Short mmCIF file of C-alpha atoms in Angstrom, two decimals:
data_model
loop_
_atom_site.label_atom_id
_atom_site.label_comp_id
_atom_site.label_asym_id
_atom_site.label_seq_id
_atom_site.Cartn_x
_atom_site.Cartn_y
_atom_site.Cartn_z
CA MET A 1 16.50 -15.46 -21.57
CA VAL A 2 13.05 -16.36 -23.18
CA ASN A 3 12.09 -18.50 -20.39
CA LYS A 4 12.28 -15.55 -18.04
CA PHE A 5 9.91 -13.93 -20.34
CA LYS A 6 7.50 -16.64 -20.23
CA THR A 7 7.78 -16.88 -16.23
CA VAL A 8 6.75 -13.28 -15.87
CA CYS A 9 3.95 -13.44 -18.42
CA LEU A 10 2.45 -16.37 -16.95
CA THR A 11 2.37 -15.26 -13.21
CA ALA A 12 1.75 -11.55 -13.76
CA ALA A 13 -1.90 -12.01 -14.17
CA ILE A 14 -2.32 -13.50 -10.87
CA ALA A 15 -1.94 -10.01 -9.56
CA SER A 16 -5.54 -9.29 -10.32
CA SER A 17 -7.01 -11.98 -8.29
CA SER A 18 -6.96 -11.09 -4.68
CA ALA A 19 -10.20 -9.32 -3.35
CA THR A 20 -11.10 -6.05 -3.88
CA PHE A 21 -13.00 -6.02 -0.27
CA ALA A 22 -12.29 -6.31 3.17
CA GLY A 23 -11.13 -9.57 4.75
CA GLY A 24 -8.45 -11.88 4.69
CA LEU A 25 -6.18 -13.02 1.55
CA LEU A 26 -9.10 -14.85 -0.32
CA THR A 27 -12.21 -13.94 1.76
CA ASN A 28 -14.65 -10.92 1.38
CA THR A 29 -16.10 -10.02 4.76
CA ASN A 30 -18.30 -7.19 3.55
CA GLN A 31 -21.43 -9.13 2.36
CA HIS A 32 -24.11 -6.69 3.61
CA VAL A 33 -24.50 -2.85 3.66
CA ALA A 34 -24.57 -2.79 7.47
CA PHE A 35 -20.78 -3.94 7.36
CA ASN A 36 -20.05 -1.05 5.10
CA ARG A 37 -21.11 1.47 7.45
CA MET A 38 -20.47 0.03 10.75
CA MET A 39 -17.59 -2.61 10.18
CA SER A 40 -18.34 -4.68 13.37
CA ARG A 41 -21.33 -6.85 12.99
CA GLU A 42 -20.41 -9.83 14.85
CA ALA A 43 -22.42 -9.45 17.86
CA SER A 44 -25.67 -7.72 16.30
CA ILE A 45 -29.03 -9.22 15.93
CA GLY A 46 -30.22 -8.51 12.34
CA ILE A 47 -30.79 -10.10 8.81
CA ASP A 48 -27.06 -9.23 7.99
CA GLY A 49 -26.29 -11.88 10.72
CA VAL A 50 -27.20 -14.84 8.52
CA TYR A 51 -23.49 -13.99 7.47
CA TYR A 52 -22.06 -12.37 10.31
CA ASN A 53 -24.03 -14.01 13.40
CA PRO A 54 -26.04 -16.67 12.03
CA ALA A 55 -26.88 -18.04 15.56
CA GLY A 56 -28.30 -14.65 16.48
CA VAL A 57 -30.64 -14.55 13.82
CA VAL A 58 -33.06 -16.66 15.47
CA PHE A 59 -33.62 -13.70 18.22
CA MET A 60 -35.30 -11.85 15.63
CA GLY A 61 -38.95 -11.95 15.31
CA GLU A 62 -40.86 -14.64 13.59
CA GLY A 63 -41.72 -14.73 10.07
CA SER A 64 -39.69 -14.20 6.77
CA HIS A 65 -36.63 -11.44 6.76
CA LEU A 66 -34.86 -10.83 3.56
CA ALA A 67 -32.01 -8.43 2.48
CA LEU A 68 -30.95 -7.02 -1.00
CA ASN A 69 -27.74 -5.42 -1.19
CA TRP A 70 -25.73 -3.78 -3.95
CA GLN A 71 -22.02 -2.87 -3.76
CA MET A 72 -19.55 -1.00 -6.10
CA ALA A 73 -15.90 -1.07 -5.23
CA TYR A 74 -12.91 0.87 -7.00
CA GLN A 75 -9.40 -0.07 -6.17
CA THR A 76 -5.94 0.81 -7.27
CA ARG A 77 -2.70 -1.03 -6.66
CA THR A 78 0.55 1.02 -6.79
CA ILE A 79 3.92 -0.64 -6.73
CA LYS A 80 6.99 1.74 -7.15
CA ASN A 81 9.90 0.07 -8.34
CA ASP A 82 13.63 1.28 -8.48
CA TYR A 83 15.87 -0.68 -10.66
CA LYS A 84 19.09 0.54 -12.53
CA LEU A 85 18.44 -1.41 -15.53
CA PHE A 86 15.12 0.40 -16.17
CA THR A 87 17.22 3.25 -17.35
CA ASN A 88 17.95 1.21 -20.65
CA ASN A 89 14.11 1.26 -21.59
CA VAL A 90 14.18 3.24 -24.74
CA ASN A 91 10.52 4.55 -24.26
CA ASN A 92 10.73 5.24 -20.56
CA PRO A 93 14.22 5.58 -19.36
CA THR A 94 13.43 6.54 -15.59
CA THR A 95 13.66 4.89 -12.20
CA PRO A 96 12.26 4.75 -9.99
CA ARG A 97 8.91 3.90 -11.66
CA ASP A 98 5.37 3.62 -10.72
CA PHE A 99 3.23 0.54 -11.92
CA LYS A 100 -0.43 0.75 -11.19
CA GLY A 101 -3.23 -1.57 -11.37
CA LYS A 102 -7.08 -0.67 -11.46
CA ALA A 103 -9.77 -3.03 -10.21
CA PHE A 104 -13.45 -1.93 -10.54
CA ALA A 105 -16.65 -3.83 -9.77
CA PRO A 106 -19.65 -1.86 -10.59
CA VAL A 107 -22.18 -4.31 -9.41
CA ILE A 108 -21.58 -6.77 -6.51
CA PRO A 109 -24.95 -8.29 -5.61
CA SER A 110 -26.08 -10.25 -2.36
CA PHE A 111 -29.01 -11.39 -0.40
CA GLN A 112 -29.80 -12.85 3.00
CA TYR A 113 -32.98 -14.77 3.78
CA ALA A 114 -34.20 -16.02 7.02
CA TYR A 115 -37.28 -18.01 8.03
CA ASN A 116 -37.94 -17.78 11.86
CA LYS A 117 -40.54 -20.18 13.59
CA GLY A 118 -40.70 -20.93 17.10
CA ARG A 119 -37.22 -21.87 18.18
CA TRP A 120 -35.93 -22.32 14.62
CA SER A 121 -34.59 -20.10 11.94
CA LEU A 122 -33.72 -21.56 8.53
CA GLN A 123 -31.39 -19.23 6.74
CA GLY A 124 -29.74 -18.67 3.28
CA ASN A 125 -26.99 -16.40 2.04
CA PHE A 126 -25.76 -15.65 -1.55
CA ALA A 127 -22.67 -13.22 -2.00
CA LEU A 128 -19.02 -13.23 -3.58
CA THR A 129 -17.10 -14.65 -0.73
CA GLY A 130 -13.78 -14.15 -2.45
CA GLY A 131 -12.40 -12.04 -5.28
CA GLY A 132 -15.20 -9.64 -6.67
CA GLY A 133 -13.86 -7.44 -9.66
CA LYS A 134 -11.42 -7.22 -12.65
CA CYS A 135 -7.88 -5.61 -12.40
CA THR A 136 -5.79 -4.33 -15.43
CA PHE A 137 -2.27 -3.33 -15.70
CA ASP A 138 -2.02 -1.57 -18.90
CA ASN A 139 1.93 -1.48 -18.95
CA GLY A 140 2.56 -4.44 -16.90
CA LEU A 141 4.50 -4.76 -13.84
CA GLY A 142 7.96 -3.95 -12.47
CA SER A 143 8.91 -7.67 -12.50
CA PHE A 144 7.75 -7.52 -15.99
CA GLU A 145 10.25 -4.95 -17.06
CA LYS A 146 12.80 -6.24 -14.63
CA ILE A 147 13.17 -9.48 -16.74
CA VAL A 148 12.97 -7.75 -19.84
CA GLY A 149 15.95 -5.63 -18.83
CA GLU A 150 17.91 -8.70 -17.66
CA THR A 151 17.20 -10.58 -20.76
CA ALA A 152 18.66 -7.60 -22.74
CA MET A 153 21.73 -8.05 -20.68
CA GLY A 154 21.80 -11.56 -21.37
CA ALA A 155 21.31 -11.22 -24.94
CA ILE A 156 24.35 -8.75 -25.33
CA GLY A 157 26.18 -11.08 -23.41
CA LEU A 158 25.57 -13.83 -26.05
CA ALA A 159 26.28 -11.25 -29.02
CA ARG A 160 29.74 -10.34 -27.30
CA ALA A 161 30.72 -13.93 -26.88
CA ILE A 162 29.97 -14.64 -30.65
CA ASP A 163 31.62 -11.38 -32.34
CA ASN A 164 34.59 -11.71 -30.09
CA LYS A 165 35.32 -15.30 -31.65
CA LEU A 166 34.16 -13.71 -34.91
CA GLY A 167 36.55 -10.80 -34.60
CA ALA A 168 34.22 -8.22 -35.96
CA GLU A 169 30.67 -6.42 -34.88
CA MET A 170 27.73 -8.48 -36.06
CA PHE A 171 25.44 -9.06 -33.18
CA THR A 172 26.76 -6.05 -31.09
CA SER A 173 26.46 -3.66 -33.94
CA ASP A 174 23.88 -0.66 -33.41
CA GLN A 175 21.81 -2.38 -36.01
CA ALA A 176 21.73 -5.60 -34.08
CA PHE A 177 21.71 -6.03 -30.12
CA GLY A 178 24.17 -3.18 -29.59
CA LYS A 179 26.36 -2.90 -26.60
CA ASN A 180 24.55 -1.34 -23.73
CA GLY A 181 21.47 -3.41 -23.13
CA SER A 182 18.53 -1.05 -24.23
CA TYR A 183 15.47 -2.77 -24.78
CA SER A 184 11.61 -2.23 -25.77
CA PHE A 185 8.65 -4.08 -25.59
CA ASN A 186 4.76 -3.85 -25.26
CA SER A 187 2.88 -5.59 -22.24
CA TYR A 188 -0.62 -5.95 -21.00
CA MET A 189 -2.12 -7.74 -18.20
CA HIS A 190 -6.05 -8.32 -17.32
CA GLY A 191 -7.58 -10.70 -14.82
CA ARG A 192 -10.69 -11.15 -13.16
CA GLN A 193 -11.78 -13.59 -10.05
CA TYR A 194 -14.99 -14.30 -8.86
CA TYR A 195 -15.90 -16.79 -5.89
CA PHE A 196 -19.72 -17.18 -5.57
CA GLY A 197 -20.77 -18.51 -2.45
CA LEU A 198 -24.42 -19.99 -1.57
CA SER A 199 -25.06 -21.11 1.93
CA ALA A 200 -27.89 -22.74 3.84
CA GLY A 201 -28.17 -23.52 7.46
CA ALA A 202 -30.32 -23.57 10.57
CA ALA A 203 -30.01 -21.91 14.00
CA TYR A 204 -31.90 -23.42 17.07
CA LYS A 205 -32.79 -21.52 20.37
CA VAL A 206 -31.74 -23.55 23.09
CA ASN A 207 -33.13 -21.06 25.68
CA ASP A 208 -34.04 -17.41 25.75
CA ASN A 209 -30.37 -16.61 25.99
CA PHE A 210 -28.57 -19.15 23.99
CA SER A 211 -28.66 -20.20 20.32
CA VAL A 212 -26.47 -22.55 18.07
CA TYR A 213 -26.05 -22.88 14.42
CA ALA A 214 -24.88 -25.15 11.81
CA GLY A 215 -24.69 -24.65 8.00
CA LEU A 216 -22.97 -25.25 4.59
CA ARG A 217 -21.63 -22.98 1.95
CA GLY A 218 -20.93 -23.98 -1.53
CA ILE A 219 -18.51 -22.10 -3.50
CA TYR A 220 -18.22 -21.75 -7.26
CA ALA A 221 -14.93 -20.09 -8.45
CA THR A 222 -14.42 -18.58 -11.90
CA CYS A 223 -11.40 -16.91 -12.96
CA ASN A 224 -9.89 -15.39 -16.14
CA TYR A 225 -6.12 -14.25 -16.91
CA TYR A 226 -5.03 -12.71 -20.25
CA GLY A 227 -1.95 -10.95 -21.12
CA TYR A 228 0.90 -10.71 -23.46
CA VAL A 229 4.36 -9.65 -24.15
CA GLU A 230 4.90 -8.67 -27.46
CA ASP A 231 7.21 -6.62 -29.87
CA ILE A 232 10.46 -7.67 -27.83
CA LYS A 233 13.29 -5.62 -29.21
CA VAL A 234 16.99 -5.58 -27.69
CA GLY A 235 19.02 -2.66 -29.27
CA ASN A 236 17.38 -2.63 -32.81
CA MET A 237 17.07 -6.41 -33.07
CA PRO A 238 13.65 -7.89 -32.83
CA LEU A 239 13.83 -11.07 -30.57
CA TYR A 240 11.91 -13.10 -33.14
CA LYS A 241 14.72 -12.77 -35.68
CA VAL A 242 16.87 -15.21 -33.47
CA LEU A 243 14.02 -17.44 -32.74
CA ASP A 244 12.18 -17.83 -36.00
CA PRO A 245 12.70 -15.25 -38.67
CA SER A 246 9.67 -16.33 -40.43
CA LYS A 247 7.04 -15.67 -38.03
CA GLU A 248 7.03 -12.08 -36.41
CA ASN A 249 4.95 -13.45 -33.45
CA SER A 250 7.55 -16.29 -32.71
CA ALA A 251 8.99 -14.24 -29.65
CA ASN A 252 5.57 -13.34 -28.37
CA ILE A 253 4.21 -14.31 -25.22
CA GLU A 254 0.28 -14.73 -24.96
CA LEU A 255 -1.65 -16.03 -21.86
CA SER A 256 -5.28 -16.82 -22.05
CA CYS A 257 -6.47 -19.10 -18.94
CA ASP A 258 -9.84 -19.70 -17.63
CA GLN A 259 -9.96 -21.44 -14.12
CA SER A 260 -13.12 -22.87 -12.33
CA GLY A 261 -13.65 -24.84 -9.20
CA ILE A 262 -16.10 -25.94 -6.57
CA GLY A 263 -15.64 -26.17 -2.77
CA PHE A 264 -17.68 -26.57 0.28
CA THR A 265 -17.41 -24.76 3.76
CA PRO A 266 -19.01 -26.28 6.91
CA MET A 267 -19.82 -23.59 9.48
CA LEU A 268 -20.72 -23.45 13.13
CA ALA A 269 -21.92 -20.65 15.34
CA VAL A 270 -23.30 -19.48 18.82
CA ASP A 271 -24.75 -16.78 20.25
CA TYR A 272 -25.26 -15.69 23.88
CA LYS A 273 -27.76 -12.86 25.25
CA THR A 274 -27.87 -11.40 28.78
CA GLY A 275 -29.27 -8.07 29.81
CA ARG A 276 -28.01 -5.34 27.42
CA TRP A 277 -24.87 -7.53 26.34
CA ASN A 278 -24.57 -9.92 23.33
CA PHE A 279 -21.79 -12.38 22.56
CA SER A 280 -21.12 -14.19 19.53
CA ALA A 281 -18.83 -16.67 17.69
CA LYS A 282 -18.58 -18.14 14.63
CA TYR A 283 -16.10 -20.85 12.91
CA GLU A 284 -15.86 -21.50 9.13
CA PHE A 285 -13.49 -24.71 8.37
CA LYS A 286 -10.98 -24.45 5.45
CA THR A 287 -12.49 -24.76 1.96
CA ARG A 288 -10.54 -26.88 -0.09
CA MET A 289 -10.73 -25.62 -3.66
CA ARG A 290 -8.92 -27.03 -6.81
CA LEU A 291 -9.09 -24.79 -9.90
CA LYS A 292 -9.01 -26.37 -13.27
CA ASN A 293 -7.59 -24.76 -16.29
CA LYS A 294 -8.68 -24.40 -19.71
CA SER A 295 -5.64 -22.58 -21.57
CA VAL A 296 -4.76 -21.35 -25.02
CA ASN A 297 -1.24 -19.92 -24.50
CA GLN A 298 1.20 -19.07 -26.93
CA LEU A 299 4.83 -19.69 -26.00
CA PRO A 300 8.31 -19.17 -27.95
CA SER A 301 10.58 -21.74 -28.26
CA ILE A 302 14.17 -21.49 -27.86
CA GLY A 303 15.26 -24.92 -29.45
CA ASN A 304 16.44 -23.68 -32.81
CA LEU A 305 18.50 -20.61 -31.38
CA ASP A 306 21.52 -22.35 -32.80
CA ASP A 307 20.35 -22.76 -36.34
CA ASN A 308 18.82 -19.40 -36.62
CA LEU A 309 21.97 -17.84 -35.25
CA LYS A 310 23.93 -19.73 -37.76
CA ASN A 311 21.39 -18.67 -40.51
CA GLN A 312 21.86 -14.94 -39.72
CA MET A 313 25.62 -15.37 -39.53
CA ASN A 314 25.67 -16.98 -42.77
CA LYS A 315 23.81 -14.34 -44.52
CA VAL A 316 25.86 -11.42 -43.21
CA LEU A 317 29.22 -13.40 -43.84
CA THR A 318 28.24 -14.53 -47.40
CA ALA A 319 27.54 -11.06 -48.45
CA LYS A 320 30.72 -9.74 -46.74
CA PHE A 321 33.10 -12.21 -48.49
CA MET A 322 31.36 -11.74 -51.63
CA GLN A 323 32.11 -7.77 -51.34
CA ALA A 324 35.81 -9.00 -50.70
CA GLY A 325 35.53 -10.62 -54.26
CA LEU A 326 34.80 -14.17 -53.46
CA PRO A 327 32.43 -15.86 -56.02
CA GLN A 328 29.09 -16.57 -54.44
CA GLU A 329 29.55 -20.44 -54.04
CA GLN A 330 32.83 -19.96 -52.39
CA ALA A 331 31.52 -17.05 -50.02
CA MET A 332 28.75 -19.37 -48.91
CA ILE A 333 30.90 -22.31 -48.22
CA LYS A 334 33.46 -19.79 -46.11
CA ALA A 335 30.72 -18.53 -44.33
CA GLU A 336 29.39 -21.83 -43.46
CA GLN A 337 32.71 -22.72 -42.30
CA THR A 338 33.17 -19.52 -40.00
CA SER A 339 29.63 -19.69 -38.45
CA THR A 340 30.16 -23.32 -37.68
CA ASN A 341 33.59 -22.62 -36.21
CA VAL A 342 32.38 -19.75 -34.09
CA LEU A 343 29.35 -21.36 -32.73
CA ALA A 344 31.67 -24.41 -31.61
CA ASP A 345 33.78 -22.11 -29.61
CA GLN A 346 33.78 -23.29 -26.01
CA THR A 347 32.50 -19.86 -24.51
CA VAL A 348 29.66 -19.49 -27.01
CA VAL A 349 28.68 -23.23 -26.60
CA ALA A 350 28.49 -22.86 -22.94
CA THR A 351 26.58 -19.38 -23.24
CA THR A 352 24.00 -20.99 -25.44
CA ALA A 353 23.87 -24.34 -23.78
CA GLY A 354 23.22 -22.38 -20.47
CA LEU A 355 20.13 -20.81 -22.15
CA LYS A 356 18.64 -24.00 -23.45
CA GLN A 357 19.28 -25.56 -19.98
CA GLN A 358 17.63 -22.71 -18.13
CA PHE A 359 14.66 -23.03 -20.72
CA ASP A 360 14.25 -26.75 -20.36
CA SER A 361 14.63 -26.95 -16.50
CA LYS A 362 12.12 -24.09 -15.55
CA ILE A 363 9.25 -24.51 -18.44
CA ASN A 364 7.42 -26.81 -16.18
CA LYS A 365 7.81 -23.90 -13.45
CA ALA A 366 7.03 -20.87 -15.81
CA ILE A 367 3.69 -22.68 -17.26
CA GLY A 368 2.85 -24.89 -14.25
CA GLU A 369 0.06 -22.68 -12.84
CA TYR A 370 -1.71 -22.06 -16.05
CA ALA A 371 -1.00 -25.29 -18.02
CA ASP A 372 -4.01 -26.60 -19.94
CA GLY A 373 -5.88 -29.00 -18.11
CA LYS A 374 -4.06 -28.88 -14.76
CA LYS A 375 -5.79 -28.45 -11.46
CA ILE A 376 -4.16 -26.17 -8.84
CA ALA A 377 -4.45 -25.56 -5.28
CA GLY A 378 -6.54 -22.23 -4.30
CA ASP A 379 -8.10 -22.98 -0.78
CA ILE A 380 -10.11 -20.65 1.20
CA PRO A 381 -8.90 -20.35 4.79
CA SER A 382 -10.54 -21.37 7.75
CA LEU A 383 -12.06 -18.27 9.85
CA LEU A 384 -12.76 -17.68 13.58
CA THR A 385 -14.76 -14.40 14.39
CA VAL A 386 -15.80 -13.28 17.98
CA GLY A 387 -17.99 -10.40 18.59
CA VAL A 388 -19.16 -8.40 21.80
CA GLY A 389 -22.33 -6.08 21.59
CA TYR A 390 -23.38 -3.59 24.36
CA SER A 391 -26.22 -1.14 24.42
CA PRO A 392 -26.12 1.28 27.44
CA ILE A 393 -29.43 2.69 26.28
CA ASP A 394 -32.10 1.31 23.84
CA GLU A 395 -31.02 3.75 20.85
CA LEU A 396 -27.44 3.22 21.10
CA HIS A 397 -25.54 -0.13 20.14
CA ILE A 398 -21.58 -0.43 20.61
CA ASN A 399 -19.99 -3.72 19.07
CA VAL A 400 -16.34 -4.81 18.86
CA GLY A 401 -15.15 -7.84 16.81
CA PHE A 402 -12.27 -10.23 16.06
CA HIS A 403 -11.39 -12.20 13.01
CA TRP A 404 -8.71 -14.62 12.51
CA PHE A 405 -7.87 -16.11 9.12
CA ASP A 406 -5.74 -19.24 9.00
CA ASP A 407 -3.95 -18.16 5.68
CA TYR A 408 -0.98 -20.08 6.75
CA ASN A 409 -2.58 -23.57 6.41
CA ALA A 410 -4.54 -22.68 3.44
CA THR A 411 -2.93 -24.64 0.50
CA SER A 412 -1.97 -22.24 -2.46
CA TYR A 413 0.21 -23.02 -5.92
CA ASN A 414 3.48 -24.18 -4.94
CA ASN A 415 2.59 -23.92 -1.08
CA ARG A 416 3.12 -20.00 -1.48
CA ASN A 417 1.07 -19.77 1.72
CA LYS A 418 4.09 -21.17 3.79
CA LEU A 419 5.81 -17.90 2.94
CA LEU A 420 3.35 -16.11 5.54
CA LYS A 421 3.76 -15.94 9.01
CA LYS A 422 2.03 -18.89 11.15
CA ARG A 423 -0.17 -16.67 13.11
CA GLY A 424 -2.40 -15.97 9.91
CA THR A 425 -4.32 -12.60 9.50
CA LEU A 426 -5.89 -10.73 12.44
CA GLU A 427 -8.47 -8.20 12.22
CA PHE A 428 -9.96 -5.95 14.93
CA ASN A 429 -13.11 -3.81 14.46
CA ALA A 430 -15.52 -1.58 16.20
CA GLY A 431 -18.39 0.23 15.48
CA VAL A 432 -21.19 2.45 16.95
CA GLU A 433 -25.15 2.73 15.71
CA TYR A 434 -27.33 5.25 16.97
CA ASP A 435 -31.18 5.84 16.46
CA VAL A 436 -31.41 9.47 16.05
CA THR A 437 -35.20 8.91 15.53
CA LYS A 438 -37.78 6.26 15.00
CA LYS A 439 -36.97 6.84 11.34
CA ILE A 440 -33.17 7.47 10.93
CA THR A 441 -30.20 5.40 12.09
CA VAL A 442 -26.79 6.59 11.57
CA SER A 443 -23.46 4.54 12.01
CA THR A 444 -19.72 4.44 11.77
CA GLY A 445 -17.07 2.01 12.19
CA TRP A 446 -13.44 0.83 12.15
CA GLN A 447 -11.53 -2.02 11.08
CA ASN A 448 -7.81 -2.94 11.20
CA THR A 449 -6.29 -5.61 9.00
CA ASN A 450 -2.88 -7.11 9.77
CA TYR A 451 -1.76 -9.81 7.61
CA GLY A 452 1.20 -12.16 8.79
CA LEU A 453 3.36 -11.03 5.71
CA THR A 454 7.14 -11.84 5.02
CA ASP A 455 9.52 -10.07 2.52
CA LYS A 456 9.45 -13.30 0.66
CA TYR A 457 5.71 -13.43 0.32
CA MET A 458 5.68 -9.80 -1.15
CA ASP A 459 5.14 -9.96 -5.00
CA ASP A 460 3.69 -7.60 -7.31
CA LYS A 461 2.09 -10.42 -8.98
CA SER A 462 0.12 -11.19 -5.93
CA PHE A 463 0.28 -8.71 -2.98
CA VAL A 464 -1.77 -7.46 0.06
CA VAL A 465 -0.85 -4.75 2.62
CA GLY A 466 -1.88 -4.03 5.99
CA SER A 467 -4.70 -1.40 6.43
CA ASN A 468 -7.25 0.56 8.59
CA SER A 469 -10.81 1.06 7.20
CA VAL A 470 -13.48 3.19 8.17
CA GLY A 471 -17.07 3.27 7.08
CA LEU A 472 -20.14 5.28 7.80
CA GLY A 473 -24.00 5.35 6.65
CA GLY A 474 -27.27 5.33 7.97
CA VAL A 475 -30.72 3.69 7.84
CA TYR A 476 -34.15 4.98 6.79
CA HIS A 477 -37.08 3.02 8.45
CA ILE A 478 -39.72 3.43 5.64
CA THR A 479 -42.20 1.22 7.55
CA LYS A 480 -41.88 -1.12 10.48
CA LYS A 481 -41.12 -3.76 8.00
CA LEU A 482 -38.91 -2.02 5.31
CA ASP A 483 -35.50 -0.42 5.88
CA PHE A 484 -33.51 1.43 3.03
CA SER A 485 -29.78 1.52 3.82
CA VAL A 486 -26.74 3.35 2.36
CA ALA A 487 -23.02 3.20 3.29
CA TYR A 488 -19.43 4.09 2.08
CA PHE A 489 -16.16 3.02 3.37
CA HIS A 490 -12.79 3.77 2.52
CA THR A 491 -9.58 1.96 3.31
CA PHE A 492 -6.40 3.53 4.19
CA TYR A 493 -3.26 1.27 3.17
CA ASP A 494 0.13 0.63 4.65
CA HIS A 495 3.39 0.73 2.59
CA VAL A 496 5.35 -2.33 2.40
CA LYS A 497 8.94 -1.85 1.29
CA THR A 498 11.25 -4.55 0.13
CA SER A 499 14.76 -4.79 -1.32
CA GLU A 500 16.58 -7.51 -3.01
CA THR A 501 20.17 -7.80 -4.60
CA VAL A 502 20.15 -8.95 -8.16
CA THR A 503 23.41 -10.54 -9.32
CA LEU A 504 23.61 -10.67 -12.97
CA ALA A 505 27.36 -11.60 -13.61
CA PRO A 506 30.28 -12.08 -11.11
CA GLY A 507 31.02 -8.92 -9.85
CA LYS A 508 27.81 -7.00 -11.26
CA SER A 509 25.20 -6.82 -8.85
CA TYR A 510 22.06 -4.29 -8.82
CA THR A 511 19.38 -3.53 -6.00
CA TYR A 512 15.99 -3.71 -6.75
CA ASN A 513 13.77 -2.00 -4.61
CA SER A 514 9.77 -2.18 -4.38
CA ASP A 515 7.18 -0.04 -2.30
CA TYR A 516 3.67 -1.59 -2.19
CA THR A 517 0.46 -0.14 -1.29
CA ARG A 518 -3.38 0.18 -2.46
CA ASN A 519 -6.23 2.47 -2.46
CA ASN A 520 -9.96 1.32 -2.07
CA ASN A 521 -13.44 2.89 -2.11
CA ALA A 522 -16.85 1.28 -1.73
CA PHE A 523 -20.46 2.28 -1.99
CA ALA A 524 -23.23 0.32 -0.95
CA ALA A 525 -27.06 0.33 -0.62
CA GLY A 526 -29.86 -2.15 0.10
CA VAL A 527 -33.27 -2.89 1.40
CA ASN A 528 -34.17 -5.13 4.49
CA ILE A 529 -37.79 -6.53 4.37
CA THR A 530 -39.94 -8.57 6.75
CA PHE A 531 -42.94 -10.41 5.75
#
């Protein structure tokens, strides 16, 4: 039962690691204000093209071009769980239950730079290519509480086996574990993930209509996860009393893990201009990432369960026999014999052995991803983008775009990526930009994101859901060489519902339902400078 607590604590923090922005599972695509206000930038010619259309940047005028951007993003993640055992929570005996996480990134900077000379364009880009914020679950997760409830049921099962052999209420009494599986605990999870990307590359204008680009992005990942499960109580019995009564924190679980890693992304792109049309494509190769852990984790031990149960029984039985008139020494001997016989009972032995075997067999799985010194897989998937732009008149620009993220082949811990559909993530977008006057440009756009999700992939410890995003904003052209942009976009997320049957014992099954969704808002501002 303790091992289940460890599994939940050590994996729940990953819920905060998925990106707060637009893009694939581990890729942020909103790296310039222009995206926030228009969504479709793959076929645009501008300084933001250093990320979206690097081959097209060479068609800008000669000289230096610089973009400085600021973004702020706020996201909530909500999982509604319905599980019968939640009614055993003495502090909140309700089901279904909403579990909410809040992610806030107040300052997300990025910059793009290009130096154009003749047929060449030398370019650099800095942005958060993945992650981008912190997320906190003040009350843990539904999977957290699910395991707590199941552990309480396991505890009273062991208590019942002991007391049946003993012929008296000891661990099933109201002062101990009780009989109905009631529980209480405190939990907290907090995590952050930042993937900083710095790229450099060059575009070459083959002729007046066609250009090519090649570049390399270096990525530095830094992540931190902290969480705990403490004050675990089944009935009126603190769990630590059967693990190590001398230490009140012996049943507590604490996770404190820092992760870091470096990866590199080769990139290729092309752009073709003809009349009022522009066509572009870009391909980013898969980024191999291996994150190294530095951890200080506190984990409980189940190895002394037999001895601690015996000590508990000896104390209670000695007092009982003394009250019946036995001298202390004889009472202690009789208590020792009785507790030894009870714990040697086949049913009791099988129950405690089962708990130990489960602990030993799953301990590596429980702590594997966050074990100190270990390197874990966290690849960023390859990405293909295609864009088409059309200007029916000089003042109006219409774009459409497509993204394909090969998430299925981007290796993650325990190959969880193989639970996705092979087709990967698909995104479609469209945007319109209109020059109202020589000083003011307004724009709006839309993007649809469709992940290749399966029910097996969905997990409140790390989940995504399909969405539709809309953005709007404008540009004020202060001078011919200085632009100021503002933007806002909101994401409307789908609901993904899953259901599973949990069998706790022969003939005793419950249904665990989940409903996943998110809510996201982002604001952005920036300046484009030519000099």
